[in-house]
Amino acid sequence: MMKIYYALNYEGSREESRRLLREALARYTGESGSDPTCRMSKEIQTTAKGKPFLSGGPDFSVSHTGQYWAVLMDDRPCGLDIQKWQPSNFLKLAFRFYNKDEYLEVKEKGEAEFFRIWARREALRKAEGESVFSEAPSVLWNRVVSEDQFWEIRDITMPFDLAAAVCIGVREEDIPEEIEMERL
């Protein structure tokens, strides 16, 4: 089951992020976050590509921007990105990092589209454990294939005004499922 936990008053420290992750994991698994046998008490490890994971735990993806913090949890590989709109030279960035079709969408639709695509790209790359700056397939579609894996990418509406997207590893025949959200 896909579940997003979020906090609205994140102050930006690594310790606070770990505390929120422990709380979210405890709620997701039904375990106590203070219980020493809780999965979160185990060391967070990283894959060869640098993606954090908990051995034997659900897959998760943390994202934060400004005072907002969120984590997506699922039993499948997953990625989440939330983006606070900030003034930027978005056309220059889109030209540099997006593929041609994505760039043309941004050129036509403007800054909101830039942040929507950025969130989708980052969610995909986080799910794969790759850098957002590395080459990626177009994220204009809700289903993409990357590294021989089918990925479902969705724009989501958070309880605050941000560009946000999730990405889940799926099989070709899977149908989209609902995402639950809960405030920490």
PDB file of C-alpha atoms in Angstrom:
ATOM      1  CA  MET A   1       0.000   0.000   0.000  1.00  0.00           C
ATOM      2  CA  MET A   2       1.373   3.403  -1.011  1.00  0.00           C
ATOM      3  CA  LYS A   3       1.326   5.832   1.869  1.00  0.00           C
ATOM      4  CA  ILE A   4       2.679   9.354   2.226  1.00  0.00           C
ATOM      5  CA  TYR A   5       3.413  10.847   5.628  1.00  0.00           C
ATOM      6  CA  TYR A   6       4.149  14.553   5.817  1.00  0.00           C
ATOM      7  CA  ALA A   7       5.078  17.348   8.220  1.00  0.00           C
ATOM      8  CA  LEU A   8       4.431  21.054   7.738  1.00  0.00           C
ATOM      9  CA  ASN A   9       6.995  22.565  10.111  1.00  0.00           C
ATOM     10  CA  TYR A  10      10.252  20.860   9.159  1.00  0.00           C
ATOM     11  CA  GLU A  11      13.319  22.813  10.286  1.00  0.00           C
ATOM     12  CA  GLY A  12      15.824  21.068   8.037  1.00  0.00           C
ATOM     13  CA  SER A  13      18.090  18.997  10.275  1.00  0.00           C
ATOM     14  CA  ARG A  14      19.183  15.428   9.543  1.00  0.00           C
ATOM     15  CA  GLU A  15      18.180  14.417  13.094  1.00  0.00           C
ATOM     16  CA  GLU A  16      14.673  15.802  12.611  1.00  0.00           C
ATOM     17  CA  SER A  17      14.339  13.997   9.270  1.00  0.00           C
ATOM     18  CA  ARG A  18      15.380  10.696  10.911  1.00  0.00           C
ATOM     19  CA  ARG A  19      12.888  11.279  13.759  1.00  0.00           C
ATOM     20  CA  LEU A  20      10.075  11.907  11.269  1.00  0.00           C
ATOM     21  CA  LEU A  21      11.130   8.845   9.260  1.00  0.00           C
ATOM     22  CA  ARG A  22      11.073   6.702  12.445  1.00  0.00           C
ATOM     23  CA  GLU A  23       7.590   7.990  13.290  1.00  0.00           C
ATOM     24  CA  ALA A  24       6.314   7.346   9.753  1.00  0.00           C
ATOM     25  CA  LEU A  25       7.839   3.858   9.663  1.00  0.00           C
ATOM     26  CA  ALA A  26       6.299   3.009  13.041  1.00  0.00           C
ATOM     27  CA  ARG A  27       2.867   4.076  11.784  1.00  0.00           C
ATOM     28  CA  TYR A  28       3.300   2.242   8.464  1.00  0.00           C
ATOM     29  CA  THR A  29       4.384  -1.040  10.083  1.00  0.00           C
ATOM     30  CA  GLY A  30       2.340  -0.752  13.276  1.00  0.00           C
ATOM     31  CA  GLU A  31       5.536  -0.972  15.354  1.00  0.00           C
ATOM     32  CA  SER A  32       6.519   1.438  18.107  1.00  0.00           C
ATOM     33  CA  GLY A  33       9.141   3.941  16.978  1.00  0.00           C
ATOM     34  CA  SER A  34      10.752   3.806  20.445  1.00  0.00           C
ATOM     35  CA  ASP A  35      10.894  -0.009  20.492  1.00  0.00           C
ATOM     36  CA  PRO A  36      14.551  -1.076  20.079  1.00  0.00           C
ATOM     37  CA  THR A  37      13.440  -3.944  17.831  1.00  0.00           C
ATOM     38  CA  CYS A  38      11.718  -1.483  15.472  1.00  0.00           C
ATOM     39  CA  ARG A  39      13.060  -1.797  11.916  1.00  0.00           C
ATOM     40  CA  MET A  40      14.130   1.843  12.012  1.00  0.00           C
ATOM     41  CA  SER A  41      16.500   1.115  14.899  1.00  0.00           C
ATOM     42  CA  LYS A  42      18.523  -0.853  12.359  1.00  0.00           C
ATOM     43  CA  GLU A  43      21.078   1.061  10.379  1.00  0.00           C
ATOM     44  CA  ILE A  44      19.876   2.782   7.250  1.00  0.00           C
ATOM     45  CA  GLN A  45      21.970   1.332   4.438  1.00  0.00           C
ATOM     46  CA  THR A  46      22.532   2.504   0.886  1.00  0.00           C
ATOM     47  CA  THR A  47      22.561   0.679  -2.416  1.00  0.00           C
ATOM     48  CA  ALA A  48      25.602   0.783  -4.699  1.00  0.00           C
ATOM     49  CA  LYS A  49      23.933   3.790  -6.385  1.00  0.00           C
ATOM     50  CA  GLY A  50      23.431   5.570  -3.049  1.00  0.00           C
ATOM     51  CA  LYS A  51      19.699   5.010  -2.478  1.00  0.00           C
ATOM     52  CA  PRO A  52      18.896   4.643   1.247  1.00  0.00           C
ATOM     53  CA  PHE A  53      16.992   1.556   2.412  1.00  0.00           C
ATOM     54  CA  LEU A  54      16.163  -0.496   5.494  1.00  0.00           C
ATOM     55  CA  SER A  55      17.003  -4.174   5.294  1.00  0.00           C
ATOM     56  CA  GLY A  56      13.717  -6.084   5.463  1.00  0.00           C
ATOM     57  CA  GLY A  57      11.692  -2.885   5.627  1.00  0.00           C
ATOM     58  CA  PRO A  58       9.405  -1.172   3.170  1.00  0.00           C
ATOM     59  CA  ASP A  59      10.931   0.905   0.397  1.00  0.00           C
ATOM     60  CA  PHE A  60      10.830   4.620   1.168  1.00  0.00           C
ATOM     61  CA  SER A  61      11.668   7.964  -0.381  1.00  0.00           C
ATOM     62  CA  VAL A  62      12.104  11.168   1.630  1.00  0.00           C
ATOM     63  CA  SER A  63      11.736  14.644   0.161  1.00  0.00           C
ATOM     64  CA  HIS A  64      11.785  18.094   1.712  1.00  0.00           C
ATOM     65  CA  THR A  65      11.563  21.657   0.517  1.00  0.00           C
ATOM     66  CA  GLY A  66      11.385  24.738   2.719  1.00  0.00           C
ATOM     67  CA  GLN A  67       9.434  23.853   5.866  1.00  0.00           C
ATOM     68  CA  TYR A  68       7.747  20.838   4.240  1.00  0.00           C
ATOM     69  CA  TRP A  69       8.889  17.231   4.714  1.00  0.00           C
ATOM     70  CA  ALA A  70       7.329  14.054   3.290  1.00  0.00           C
ATOM     71  CA  VAL A  71       8.077  10.362   2.898  1.00  0.00           C
ATOM     72  CA  LEU A  72       6.495   7.810   0.544  1.00  0.00           C
ATOM     73  CA  MET A  73       6.423   4.183   1.700  1.00  0.00           C
ATOM     74  CA  ASP A  74       5.523   1.113  -0.309  1.00  0.00           C
ATOM     75  CA  ASP A  75       6.529  -2.526  -0.675  1.00  0.00           C
ATOM     76  CA  ARG A  76       7.770  -1.748  -4.203  1.00  0.00           C
ATOM     77  CA  PRO A  77      10.611   0.517  -5.325  1.00  0.00           C
ATOM     78  CA  CYS A  78       9.359   4.083  -4.980  1.00  0.00           C
ATOM     79  CA  GLY A  79      10.356   7.714  -5.305  1.00  0.00           C
ATOM     80  CA  LEU A  80       8.804  10.962  -4.088  1.00  0.00           C
ATOM     81  CA  ASP A  81       9.635  14.565  -4.790  1.00  0.00           C
ATOM     82  CA  ILE A  82       8.079  17.761  -3.493  1.00  0.00           C
ATOM     83  CA  GLN A  83       9.201  21.109  -4.934  1.00  0.00           C
ATOM     84  CA  LYS A  84       8.489  24.565  -3.586  1.00  0.00           C
ATOM     85  CA  TRP A  85       8.281  27.005  -6.468  1.00  0.00           C
ATOM     86  CA  GLN A  86      11.276  29.308  -6.364  1.00  0.00           C
ATOM     87  CA  PRO A  87      12.249  32.029  -8.800  1.00  0.00           C
ATOM     88  CA  SER A  88      14.611  30.535 -11.349  1.00  0.00           C
ATOM     89  CA  ASN A  89      15.762  30.788 -14.904  1.00  0.00           C
ATOM     90  CA  PHE A  90      13.519  27.810 -15.613  1.00  0.00           C
ATOM     91  CA  LEU A  91      13.875  27.860 -19.417  1.00  0.00           C
ATOM     92  CA  LYS A  92      17.658  27.726 -19.175  1.00  0.00           C
ATOM     93  CA  LEU A  93      17.465  24.851 -16.664  1.00  0.00           C
ATOM     94  CA  ALA A  94      14.905  22.977 -18.783  1.00  0.00           C
ATOM     95  CA  PHE A  95      17.094  23.368 -21.868  1.00  0.00           C
ATOM     96  CA  ARG A  96      20.080  21.997 -19.959  1.00  0.00           C
ATOM     97  CA  PHE A  97      18.463  19.060 -18.132  1.00  0.00           C
ATOM     98  CA  TYR A  98      15.235  18.084 -19.915  1.00  0.00           C
ATOM     99  CA  ASN A  99      14.806  16.190 -23.148  1.00  0.00           C
ATOM    100  CA  LYS A 100      13.457  18.016 -26.201  1.00  0.00           C
ATOM    101  CA  ASP A 101       9.767  17.183 -25.642  1.00  0.00           C
ATOM    102  CA  GLU A 102       9.917  18.188 -21.978  1.00  0.00           C
ATOM    103  CA  TYR A 103      11.694  21.432 -22.859  1.00  0.00           C
ATOM    104  CA  LEU A 104       9.034  22.278 -25.470  1.00  0.00           C
ATOM    105  CA  GLU A 105       6.281  21.641 -22.888  1.00  0.00           C
ATOM    106  CA  VAL A 106       7.978  24.037 -20.461  1.00  0.00           C
ATOM    107  CA  LYS A 107       8.495  26.629 -23.196  1.00  0.00           C
ATOM    108  CA  GLU A 108       4.784  26.454 -24.064  1.00  0.00           C
ATOM    109  CA  LYS A 109       3.282  26.180 -20.557  1.00  0.00           C
ATOM    110  CA  GLY A 110       5.739  28.088 -18.363  1.00  0.00           C
ATOM    111  CA  GLU A 111       7.177  27.858 -14.889  1.00  0.00           C
ATOM    112  CA  ALA A 112       4.471  25.648 -13.340  1.00  0.00           C
ATOM    113  CA  GLU A 113       5.191  23.000 -15.979  1.00  0.00           C
ATOM    114  CA  PHE A 114       8.925  23.253 -15.275  1.00  0.00           C
ATOM    115  CA  PHE A 115       8.366  22.383 -11.600  1.00  0.00           C
ATOM    116  CA  ARG A 116       5.821  19.654 -12.436  1.00  0.00           C
ATOM    117  CA  ILE A 117       8.319  17.935 -14.754  1.00  0.00           C
ATOM    118  CA  TRP A 118      11.184  18.446 -12.284  1.00  0.00           C
ATOM    119  CA  ALA A 119       9.187  16.707  -9.522  1.00  0.00           C
ATOM    120  CA  ARG A 120       8.326  13.811 -11.874  1.00  0.00           C
ATOM    121  CA  ARG A 121      11.965  13.427 -13.015  1.00  0.00           C
ATOM    122  CA  GLU A 122      13.274  13.521  -9.466  1.00  0.00           C
ATOM    123  CA  ALA A 123      10.669  10.998  -8.254  1.00  0.00           C
ATOM    124  CA  LEU A 124      11.715   8.597 -11.055  1.00  0.00           C
ATOM    125  CA  ARG A 125      15.420   9.032 -10.424  1.00  0.00           C
ATOM    126  CA  LYS A 126      14.955   8.585  -6.647  1.00  0.00           C
ATOM    127  CA  ALA A 127      12.997   5.369  -7.237  1.00  0.00           C
ATOM    128  CA  GLU A 128      15.886   4.114  -9.362  1.00  0.00           C
ATOM    129  CA  GLY A 129      18.547   5.430  -7.001  1.00  0.00           C
ATOM    130  CA  GLU A 130      19.988   7.699  -9.704  1.00  0.00           C
ATOM    131  CA  SER A 131      20.920  11.382  -9.817  1.00  0.00           C
ATOM    132  CA  VAL A 132      18.236  13.765 -11.064  1.00  0.00           C
ATOM    133  CA  PHE A 133      20.917  15.193 -13.351  1.00  0.00           C
ATOM    134  CA  SER A 134      21.559  11.883 -15.121  1.00  0.00           C
ATOM    135  CA  GLU A 135      19.878  11.073 -18.420  1.00  0.00           C
ATOM    136  CA  ALA A 136      16.307   9.834 -18.013  1.00  0.00           C
ATOM    137  CA  PRO A 137      13.401   8.865 -20.234  1.00  0.00           C
ATOM    138  CA  SER A 138      10.691  11.449 -20.786  1.00  0.00           C
ATOM    139  CA  VAL A 139       8.420  11.786 -17.773  1.00  0.00           C
ATOM    140  CA  LEU A 140       5.560  13.393 -19.701  1.00  0.00           C
ATOM    141  CA  TRP A 141       3.708  10.060 -19.660  1.00  0.00           C
ATOM    142  CA  ASN A 142       2.282   8.261 -16.632  1.00  0.00           C
ATOM    143  CA  ARG A 143       4.064   5.013 -17.542  1.00  0.00           C
ATOM    144  CA  VAL A 144       7.703   4.855 -18.568  1.00  0.00           C
ATOM    145  CA  VAL A 145      10.282   2.120 -18.999  1.00  0.00           C
ATOM    146  CA  SER A 146      13.726   2.759 -17.600  1.00  0.00           C
ATOM    147  CA  GLU A 147      16.466   0.222 -16.914  1.00  0.00           C
ATOM    148  CA  ASP A 148      14.089  -2.596 -18.022  1.00  0.00           C
ATOM    149  CA  GLN A 149      11.590  -1.652 -15.298  1.00  0.00           C
ATOM    150  CA  PHE A 150       8.074  -0.267 -15.742  1.00  0.00           C
ATOM    151  CA  TRP A 151       7.470   2.847 -13.658  1.00  0.00           C
ATOM    152  CA  GLU A 152       4.204   4.612 -12.895  1.00  0.00           C
ATOM    153  CA  ILE A 153       4.649   8.353 -12.375  1.00  0.00           C
ATOM    154  CA  ARG A 154       1.863  10.493 -10.957  1.00  0.00           C
ATOM    155  CA  ASP A 155       1.435  14.118 -10.066  1.00  0.00           C
ATOM    156  CA  ILE A 156      -0.053  14.364  -6.597  1.00  0.00           C
ATOM    157  CA  THR A 157      -1.772  17.115  -4.683  1.00  0.00           C
ATOM    158  CA  MET A 158      -0.256  17.683  -1.270  1.00  0.00           C
ATOM    159  CA  PRO A 159      -2.041  19.580   1.526  1.00  0.00           C
ATOM    160  CA  PHE A 160       0.219  22.538   0.688  1.00  0.00           C
ATOM    161  CA  ASP A 161       0.903  24.328  -2.581  1.00  0.00           C
ATOM    162  CA  LEU A 162       3.886  22.504  -4.113  1.00  0.00           C
ATOM    163  CA  ALA A 163       4.758  20.603  -7.241  1.00  0.00           C
ATOM    164  CA  ALA A 164       4.775  16.950  -6.157  1.00  0.00           C
ATOM    165  CA  ALA A 165       5.066  13.551  -7.817  1.00  0.00           C
ATOM    166  CA  VAL A 166       5.423   9.888  -6.927  1.00  0.00           C
ATOM    167  CA  CYS A 167       6.984   7.059  -8.889  1.00  0.00           C
ATOM    168  CA  ILE A 168       6.370   3.354  -8.222  1.00  0.00           C
ATOM    169  CA  GLY A 169       7.929   0.284  -9.800  1.00  0.00           C
ATOM    170  CA  VAL A 170       5.111  -1.697 -11.436  1.00  0.00           C
ATOM    171  CA  ARG A 171       4.501  -4.600 -13.747  1.00  0.00           C
ATOM    172  CA  GLU A 172       3.161  -3.829 -17.194  1.00  0.00           C
ATOM    173  CA  GLU A 173      -0.299  -5.171 -16.307  1.00  0.00           C
ATOM    174  CA  ASP A 174      -0.657  -3.340 -12.959  1.00  0.00           C
ATOM    175  CA  ILE A 175      -3.414  -0.776 -12.630  1.00  0.00           C
ATOM    176  CA  PRO A 176      -2.965   2.491 -10.686  1.00  0.00           C
ATOM    177  CA  GLU A 177      -3.886   2.355  -7.022  1.00  0.00           C
ATOM    178  CA  GLU A 178      -4.892   4.948  -4.483  1.00  0.00           C
ATOM    179  CA  ILE A 179      -2.329   6.818  -2.398  1.00  0.00           C
ATOM    180  CA  GLU A 180      -3.125   7.476   1.255  1.00  0.00           C
ATOM    181  CA  MET A 181      -1.776  10.564   3.050  1.00  0.00           C
ATOM    182  CA  GLU A 182      -1.358  11.197   6.759  1.00  0.00           C
ATOM    183  CA  ARG A 183       0.021  14.176   8.663  1.00  0.00           C
ATOM    184  CA  LEU A 184       2.675  13.441  11.296  1.00  0.00           C
TER     185      LEU A 184
END
